[in-house]
Short mmCIF file of C-alpha atoms and ligand atoms in Angstrom, two decimals:
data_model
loop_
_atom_site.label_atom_id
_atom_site.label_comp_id
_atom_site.label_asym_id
_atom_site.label_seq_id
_atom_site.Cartn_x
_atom_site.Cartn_y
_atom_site.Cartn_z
CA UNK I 1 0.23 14.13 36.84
CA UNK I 2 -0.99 14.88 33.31
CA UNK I 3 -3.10 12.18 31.89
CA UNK I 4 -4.02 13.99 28.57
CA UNK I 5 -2.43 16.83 26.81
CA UNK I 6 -4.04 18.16 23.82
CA UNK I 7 -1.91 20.45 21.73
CA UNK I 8 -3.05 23.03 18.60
CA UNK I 9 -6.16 20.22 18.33
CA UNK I 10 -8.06 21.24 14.89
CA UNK I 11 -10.77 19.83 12.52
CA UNK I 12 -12.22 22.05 9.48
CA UNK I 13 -15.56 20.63 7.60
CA UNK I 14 -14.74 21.80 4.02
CA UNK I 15 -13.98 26.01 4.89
CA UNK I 16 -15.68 25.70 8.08
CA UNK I 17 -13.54 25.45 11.23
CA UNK I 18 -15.23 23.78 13.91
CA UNK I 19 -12.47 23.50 16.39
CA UNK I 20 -9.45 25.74 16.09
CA UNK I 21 -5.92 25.36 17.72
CA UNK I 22 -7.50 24.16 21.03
CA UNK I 23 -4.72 23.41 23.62
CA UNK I 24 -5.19 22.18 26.69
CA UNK I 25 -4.65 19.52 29.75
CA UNK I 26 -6.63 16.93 31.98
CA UNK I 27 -4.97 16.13 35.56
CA UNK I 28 -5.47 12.57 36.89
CA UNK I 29 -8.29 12.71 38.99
CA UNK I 30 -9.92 15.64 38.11
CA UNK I 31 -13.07 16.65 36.65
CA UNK I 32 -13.09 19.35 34.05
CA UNK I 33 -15.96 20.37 32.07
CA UNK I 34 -15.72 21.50 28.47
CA UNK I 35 -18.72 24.19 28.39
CA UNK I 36 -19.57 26.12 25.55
CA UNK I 37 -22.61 27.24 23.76
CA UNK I 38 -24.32 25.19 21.16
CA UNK I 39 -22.04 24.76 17.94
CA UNK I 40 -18.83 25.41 20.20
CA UNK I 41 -17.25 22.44 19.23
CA UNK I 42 -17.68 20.74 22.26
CA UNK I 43 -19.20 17.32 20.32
CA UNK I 44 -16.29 17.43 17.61
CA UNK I 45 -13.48 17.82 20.14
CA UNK I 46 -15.05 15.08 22.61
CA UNK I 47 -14.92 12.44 19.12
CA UNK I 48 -11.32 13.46 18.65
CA UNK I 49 -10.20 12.83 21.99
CA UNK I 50 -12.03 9.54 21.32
CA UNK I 51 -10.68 9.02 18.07
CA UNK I 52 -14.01 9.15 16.40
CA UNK I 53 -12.91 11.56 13.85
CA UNK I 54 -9.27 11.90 12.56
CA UNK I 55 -8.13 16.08 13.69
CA UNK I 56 -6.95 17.98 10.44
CA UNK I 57 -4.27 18.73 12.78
CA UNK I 58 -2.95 18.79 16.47
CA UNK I 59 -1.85 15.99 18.24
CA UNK I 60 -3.16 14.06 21.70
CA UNK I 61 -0.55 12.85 24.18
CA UNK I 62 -1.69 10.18 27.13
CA UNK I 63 -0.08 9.67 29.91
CA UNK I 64 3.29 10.94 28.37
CA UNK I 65 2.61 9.24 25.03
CA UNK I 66 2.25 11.19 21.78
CA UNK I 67 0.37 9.85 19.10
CA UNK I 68 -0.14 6.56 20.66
CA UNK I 69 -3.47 4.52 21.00
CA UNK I 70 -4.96 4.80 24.17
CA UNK I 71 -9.09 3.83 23.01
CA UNK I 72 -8.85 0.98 26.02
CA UNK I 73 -7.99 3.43 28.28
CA UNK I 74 -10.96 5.78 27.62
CA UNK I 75 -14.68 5.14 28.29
CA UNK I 76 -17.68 7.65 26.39
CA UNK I 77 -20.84 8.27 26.28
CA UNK I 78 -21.88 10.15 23.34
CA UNK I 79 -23.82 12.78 23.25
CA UNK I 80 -26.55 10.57 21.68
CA UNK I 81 -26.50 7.30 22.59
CA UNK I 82 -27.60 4.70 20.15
CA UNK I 83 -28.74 0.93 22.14
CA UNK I 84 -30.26 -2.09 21.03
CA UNK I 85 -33.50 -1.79 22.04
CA UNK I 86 -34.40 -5.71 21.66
CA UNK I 87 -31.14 -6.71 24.18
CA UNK I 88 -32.03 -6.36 28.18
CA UNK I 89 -29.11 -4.38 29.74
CA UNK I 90 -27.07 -7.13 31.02
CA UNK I 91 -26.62 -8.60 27.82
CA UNK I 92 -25.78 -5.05 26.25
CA UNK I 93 -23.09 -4.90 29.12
CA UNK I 94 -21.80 -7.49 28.59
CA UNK I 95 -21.53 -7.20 24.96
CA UNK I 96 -19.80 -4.25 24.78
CA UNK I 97 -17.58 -5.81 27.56
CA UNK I 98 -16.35 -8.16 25.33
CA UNK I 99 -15.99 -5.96 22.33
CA UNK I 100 -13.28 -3.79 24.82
CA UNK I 101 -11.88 -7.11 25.45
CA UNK I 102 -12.74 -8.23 28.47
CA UNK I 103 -14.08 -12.06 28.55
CA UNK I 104 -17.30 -13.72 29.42
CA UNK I 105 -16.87 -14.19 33.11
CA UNK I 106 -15.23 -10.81 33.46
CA UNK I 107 -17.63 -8.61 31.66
CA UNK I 108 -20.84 -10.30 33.18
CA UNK I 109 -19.03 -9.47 36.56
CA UNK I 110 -18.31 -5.46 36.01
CA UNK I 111 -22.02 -5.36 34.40
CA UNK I 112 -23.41 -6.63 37.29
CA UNK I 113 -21.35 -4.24 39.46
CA UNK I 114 -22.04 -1.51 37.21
CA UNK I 115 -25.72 -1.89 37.47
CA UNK I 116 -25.57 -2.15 41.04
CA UNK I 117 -23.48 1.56 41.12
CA UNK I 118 -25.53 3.33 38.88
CA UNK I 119 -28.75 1.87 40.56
CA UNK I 120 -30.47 0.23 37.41
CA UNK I 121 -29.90 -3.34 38.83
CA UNK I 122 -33.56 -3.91 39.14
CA UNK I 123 -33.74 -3.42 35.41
CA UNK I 124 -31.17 -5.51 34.59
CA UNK I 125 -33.53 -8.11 32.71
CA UNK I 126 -35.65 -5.54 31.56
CA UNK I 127 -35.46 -4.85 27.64
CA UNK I 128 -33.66 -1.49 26.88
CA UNK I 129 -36.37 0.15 24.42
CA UNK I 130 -38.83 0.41 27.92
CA UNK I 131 -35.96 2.74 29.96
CA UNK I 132 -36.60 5.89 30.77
CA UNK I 133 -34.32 8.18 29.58
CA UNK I 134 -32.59 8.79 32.88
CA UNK I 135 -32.49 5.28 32.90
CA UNK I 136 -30.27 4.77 29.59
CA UNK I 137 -27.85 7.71 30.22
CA UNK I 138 -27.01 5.64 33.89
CA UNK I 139 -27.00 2.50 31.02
CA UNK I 140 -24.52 4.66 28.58
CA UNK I 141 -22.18 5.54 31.57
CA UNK I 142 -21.73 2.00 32.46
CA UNK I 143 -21.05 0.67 28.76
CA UNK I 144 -18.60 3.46 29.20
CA UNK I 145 -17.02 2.48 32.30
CA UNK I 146 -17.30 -1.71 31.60
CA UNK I 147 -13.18 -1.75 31.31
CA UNK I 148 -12.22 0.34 33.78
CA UNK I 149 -10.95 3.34 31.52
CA UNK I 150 -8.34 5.62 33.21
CA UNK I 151 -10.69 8.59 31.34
CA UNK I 152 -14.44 8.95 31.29
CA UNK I 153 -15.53 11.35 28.56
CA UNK I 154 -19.04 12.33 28.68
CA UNK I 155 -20.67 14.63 26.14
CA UNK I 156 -23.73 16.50 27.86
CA UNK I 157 -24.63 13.94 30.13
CA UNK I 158 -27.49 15.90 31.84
CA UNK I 159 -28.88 18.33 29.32
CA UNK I 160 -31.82 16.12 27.82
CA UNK I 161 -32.68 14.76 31.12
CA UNK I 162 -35.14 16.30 33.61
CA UNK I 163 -34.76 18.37 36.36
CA UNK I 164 -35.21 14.99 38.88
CA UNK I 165 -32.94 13.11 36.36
CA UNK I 166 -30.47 15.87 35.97
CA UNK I 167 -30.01 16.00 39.72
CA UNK I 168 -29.76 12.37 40.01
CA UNK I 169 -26.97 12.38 37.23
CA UNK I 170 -25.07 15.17 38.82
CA UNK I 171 -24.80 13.25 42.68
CA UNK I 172 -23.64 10.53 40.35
CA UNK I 173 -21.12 12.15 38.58
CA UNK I 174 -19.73 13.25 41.93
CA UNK I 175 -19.74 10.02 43.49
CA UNK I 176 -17.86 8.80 39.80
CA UNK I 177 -15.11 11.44 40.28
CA UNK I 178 -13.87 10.25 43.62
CA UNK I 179 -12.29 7.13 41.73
CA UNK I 180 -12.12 8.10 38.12
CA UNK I 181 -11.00 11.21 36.05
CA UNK I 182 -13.71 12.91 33.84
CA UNK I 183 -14.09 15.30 31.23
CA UNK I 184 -17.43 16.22 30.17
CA UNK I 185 -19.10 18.81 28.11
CA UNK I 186 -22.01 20.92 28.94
CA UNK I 187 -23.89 24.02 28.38
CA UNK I 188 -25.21 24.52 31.89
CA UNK I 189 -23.13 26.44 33.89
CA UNK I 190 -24.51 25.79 36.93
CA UNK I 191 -24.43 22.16 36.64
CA UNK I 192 -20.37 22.14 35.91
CA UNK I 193 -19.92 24.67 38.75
CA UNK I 194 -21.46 21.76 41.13
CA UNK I 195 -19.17 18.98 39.80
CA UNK I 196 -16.05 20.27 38.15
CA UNK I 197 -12.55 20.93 39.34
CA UNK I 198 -11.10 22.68 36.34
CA UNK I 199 -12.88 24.20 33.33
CA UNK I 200 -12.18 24.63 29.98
CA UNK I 201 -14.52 27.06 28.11
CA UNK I 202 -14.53 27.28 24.12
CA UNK I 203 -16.29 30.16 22.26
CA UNK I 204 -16.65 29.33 18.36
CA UNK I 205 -14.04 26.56 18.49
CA UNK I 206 -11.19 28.21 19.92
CA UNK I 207 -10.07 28.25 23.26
CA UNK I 208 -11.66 31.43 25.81
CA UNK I 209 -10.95 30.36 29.25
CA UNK I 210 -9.05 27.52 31.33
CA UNK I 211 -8.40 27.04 34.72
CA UNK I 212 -9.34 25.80 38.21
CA UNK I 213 -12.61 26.49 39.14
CA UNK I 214 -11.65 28.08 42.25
CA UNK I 215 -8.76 30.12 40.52
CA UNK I 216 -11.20 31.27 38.06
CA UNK I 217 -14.03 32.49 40.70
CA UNK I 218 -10.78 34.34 42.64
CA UNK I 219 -9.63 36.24 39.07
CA UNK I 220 -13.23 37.26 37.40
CA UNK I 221 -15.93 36.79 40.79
CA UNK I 222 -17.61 40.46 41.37
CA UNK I 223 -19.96 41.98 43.93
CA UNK I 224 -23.11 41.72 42.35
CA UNK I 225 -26.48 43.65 43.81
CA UNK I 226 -29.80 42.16 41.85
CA UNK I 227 -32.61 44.54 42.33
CA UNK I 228 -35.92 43.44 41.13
CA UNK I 229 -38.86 46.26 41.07
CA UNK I 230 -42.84 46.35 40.38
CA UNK I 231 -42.68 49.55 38.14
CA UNK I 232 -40.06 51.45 36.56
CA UNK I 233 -36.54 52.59 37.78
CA UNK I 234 -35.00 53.56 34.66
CA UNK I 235 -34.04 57.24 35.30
CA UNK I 236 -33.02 55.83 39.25
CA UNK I 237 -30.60 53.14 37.14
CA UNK I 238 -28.99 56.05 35.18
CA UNK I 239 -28.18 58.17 38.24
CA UNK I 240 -26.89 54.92 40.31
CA UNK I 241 -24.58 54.54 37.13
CA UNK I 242 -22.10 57.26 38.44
CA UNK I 243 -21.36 56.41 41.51
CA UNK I 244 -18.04 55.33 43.26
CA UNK I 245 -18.63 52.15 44.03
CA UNK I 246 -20.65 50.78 41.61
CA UNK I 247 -18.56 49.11 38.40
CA UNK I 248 -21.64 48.18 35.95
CA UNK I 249 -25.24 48.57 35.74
CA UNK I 250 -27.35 46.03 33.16
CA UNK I 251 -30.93 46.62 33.77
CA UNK I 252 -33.24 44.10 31.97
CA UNK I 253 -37.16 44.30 32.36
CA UNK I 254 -37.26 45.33 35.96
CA UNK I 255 -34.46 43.51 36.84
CA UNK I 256 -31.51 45.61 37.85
CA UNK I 257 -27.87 43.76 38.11
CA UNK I 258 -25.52 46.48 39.53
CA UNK I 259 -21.73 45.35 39.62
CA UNK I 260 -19.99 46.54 42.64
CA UNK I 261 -16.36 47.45 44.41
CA UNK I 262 -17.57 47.03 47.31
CA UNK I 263 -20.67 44.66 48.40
CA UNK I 264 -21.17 46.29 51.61
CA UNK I 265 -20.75 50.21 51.00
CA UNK I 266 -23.57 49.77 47.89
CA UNK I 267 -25.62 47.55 49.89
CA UNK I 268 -26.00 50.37 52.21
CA UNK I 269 -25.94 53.45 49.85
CA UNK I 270 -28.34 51.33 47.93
CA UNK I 271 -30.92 50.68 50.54
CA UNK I 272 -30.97 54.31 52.00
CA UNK I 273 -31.98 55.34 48.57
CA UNK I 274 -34.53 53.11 48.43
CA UNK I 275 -35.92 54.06 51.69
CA UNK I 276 -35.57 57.53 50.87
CA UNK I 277 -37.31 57.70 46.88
CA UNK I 278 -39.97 54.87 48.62
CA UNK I 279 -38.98 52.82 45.26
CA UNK I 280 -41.40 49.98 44.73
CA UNK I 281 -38.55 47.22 45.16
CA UNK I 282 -39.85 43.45 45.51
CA UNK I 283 -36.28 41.91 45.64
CA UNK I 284 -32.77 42.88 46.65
CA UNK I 285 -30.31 40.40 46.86
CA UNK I 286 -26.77 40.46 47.54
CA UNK I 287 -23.98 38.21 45.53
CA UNK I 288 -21.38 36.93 43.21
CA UNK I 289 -21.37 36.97 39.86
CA UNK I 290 -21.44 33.26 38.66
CA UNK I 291 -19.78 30.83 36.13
CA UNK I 292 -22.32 32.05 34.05
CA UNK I 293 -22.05 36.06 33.61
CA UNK I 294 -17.99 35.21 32.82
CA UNK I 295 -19.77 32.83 29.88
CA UNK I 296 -22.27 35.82 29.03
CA UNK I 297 -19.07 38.06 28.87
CA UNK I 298 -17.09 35.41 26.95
CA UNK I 299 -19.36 34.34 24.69
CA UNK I 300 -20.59 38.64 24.10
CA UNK I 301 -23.86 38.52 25.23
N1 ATP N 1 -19.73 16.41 10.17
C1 ATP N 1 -19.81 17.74 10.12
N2 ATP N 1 -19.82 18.38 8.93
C2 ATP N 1 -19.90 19.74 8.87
N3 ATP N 1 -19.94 20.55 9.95
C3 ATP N 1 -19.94 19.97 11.15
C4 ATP N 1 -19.87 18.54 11.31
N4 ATP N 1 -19.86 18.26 12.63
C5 ATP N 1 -19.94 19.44 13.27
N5 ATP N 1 -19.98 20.48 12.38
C6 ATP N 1 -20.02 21.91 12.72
O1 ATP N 1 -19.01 22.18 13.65
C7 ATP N 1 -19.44 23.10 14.65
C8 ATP N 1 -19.28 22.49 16.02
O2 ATP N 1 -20.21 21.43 16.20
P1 ATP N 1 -20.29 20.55 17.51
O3 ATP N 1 -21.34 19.54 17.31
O4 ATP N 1 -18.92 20.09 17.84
O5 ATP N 1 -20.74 21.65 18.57
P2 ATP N 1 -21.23 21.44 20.07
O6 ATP N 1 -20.47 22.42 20.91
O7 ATP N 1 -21.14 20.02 20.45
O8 ATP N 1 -22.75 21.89 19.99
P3 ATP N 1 -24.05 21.38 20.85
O9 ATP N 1 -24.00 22.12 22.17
O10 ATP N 1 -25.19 21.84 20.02
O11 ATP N 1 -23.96 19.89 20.99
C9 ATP N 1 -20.88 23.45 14.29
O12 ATP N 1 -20.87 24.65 13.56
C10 ATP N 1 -21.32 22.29 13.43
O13 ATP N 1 -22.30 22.69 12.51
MG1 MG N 2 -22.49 18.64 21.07
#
């Protein structure tokens, strides 16, 4: 079932269009990451989903319901999240558990659970300014999820965290998508291609790519042969360019990514040359193009 559809979605600053026509859908229980490069428009459409800002135009249907308000049945964390320093994370919980309506007794209950899930419960009576960063994004994800929103919307949760922190957010997210459906926006490939079901990828505000995950890897996934070498192979590259099987060469520095028809007929064509021109090669390796060359190729790079 579709629990958001987003149709022609716009917002212009002045002349400048920051997000342009963007149409797309969310699936209950899936997790879709919005990825982009910086100044996408990832931010802008995240606040309009979350009626932050008002769109110039488009409109936002949920759960079969144009135009209606569905804030209590959302939960974000922005992509810079502003606490109370002075207030110990209980109280903030349970603060912004009341301002989503919940009462007293209620909101004091989810907090508690919430800091038990996200495993800040030992910090509970600890004043907000002295958490760690890792420790206020797992904070910002429960003041998001204190009413039990149908939709968690997370803008970059793991880009300003580090790479222990970034690992710990992504098991989280995973165990978070089992029970809730989540959209969030990142610039890290690799980190939606470990959580996400679906993607949507915008390129200068407008729509470039959306799909499964796995439907995309089946439609754009290539052969890919990465040669790294200690000196330099530039007139080998040029001659390897012609051949049958091979789609693409990029060389950059001494590394050497060679797109490929066939994995297996290149490996070996490849590796007999190497043995036979004694080329000073200190890697091959064998794969698939990633999430991240069809960015590269979206975005132009
Ligand atoms: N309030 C505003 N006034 C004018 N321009 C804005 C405003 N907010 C965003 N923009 C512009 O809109 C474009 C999209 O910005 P946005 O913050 O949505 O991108 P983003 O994909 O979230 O980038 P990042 O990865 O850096 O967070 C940018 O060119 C930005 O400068
Ligand atoms: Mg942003």
């Amino acid at each position: 079932m579709k629990l958001m559809e987003v149709s022609s979605l716009t917002k212009s600053f002045g002349k400048h269009v920051a997000v342009n026509n963007l149409s797309f859908s969310i699936e209950e229980g899936h997790c879709v990451a919005l990825l982009g490069p910086n100044g996408a428009g990832k931010t802008t459409t995240l606040e309009m989903l979350a009626s932050l800002q008002k769109p110039t135009n488009g409109s936002v249907s949920f759960l079969g319901v144009e135009k209606g308000d569905y804030r209590e049945s959302i939960g974000y964390l922005p992509q810079q999240p502003v606490f109370f320093p002075w207030m110990n994370a209980m109280e903030y919980l349970v603060f912004m558990g009341e301002l989503s309506g919940l009462s007293k007794a209620k909101a004091s209950m989810r907090a508690d659970e919430l800091l038990e899930l996200l495993g800040i419960a030992d910090a509970r009576k600890r004043k907000i300014g002295g958490y760690s960063g890792g420790m206020k994004q797992r904070l910002g994800i429960a003041q998001a999820l204190i009413h039990e929103p149908k939709l968690l919307m997370l803008d970059e949760p793991v880009s300003a965290l580090d790479p222990v922190g970034r690992r710990e957010m992504l098991e989280l997210m995973k165990m978070l998508k089992e029970t809730t459906t989540i959209l969030f926006s990142t610039h890290i490939l690799h980190d939606a291609e470990e959580v996400c079901d679906d993607v949507i990828m915008i390129h200068k505000g407008e729509l470039a790519i959306t799909g499964s995950l796995s439907e995309l890897r089946r439609r754009h996934q290539e052969d890919v042969i990465i040669i790294s070498a200690d000196g330099n192979l530039d007139e080998w590259v040029r001659s390897i360019e012609n051949w049958n099987v091979v789609s693409k060469v990029i060389a950059n520095n001494d590394t050497i990514k060679i797109y490929v028809k066939n994995a297996e007929v290149a490996r070996n064509q490849l590796l007999v040359e190497i043995a036979e021109r004694q080329l000073p090669i200190s890697r091959f390796t064998v794969g698939q193009t990633s999430l991240e060359d069809l960015f590269m190729k979206v975005v132009g790079k």
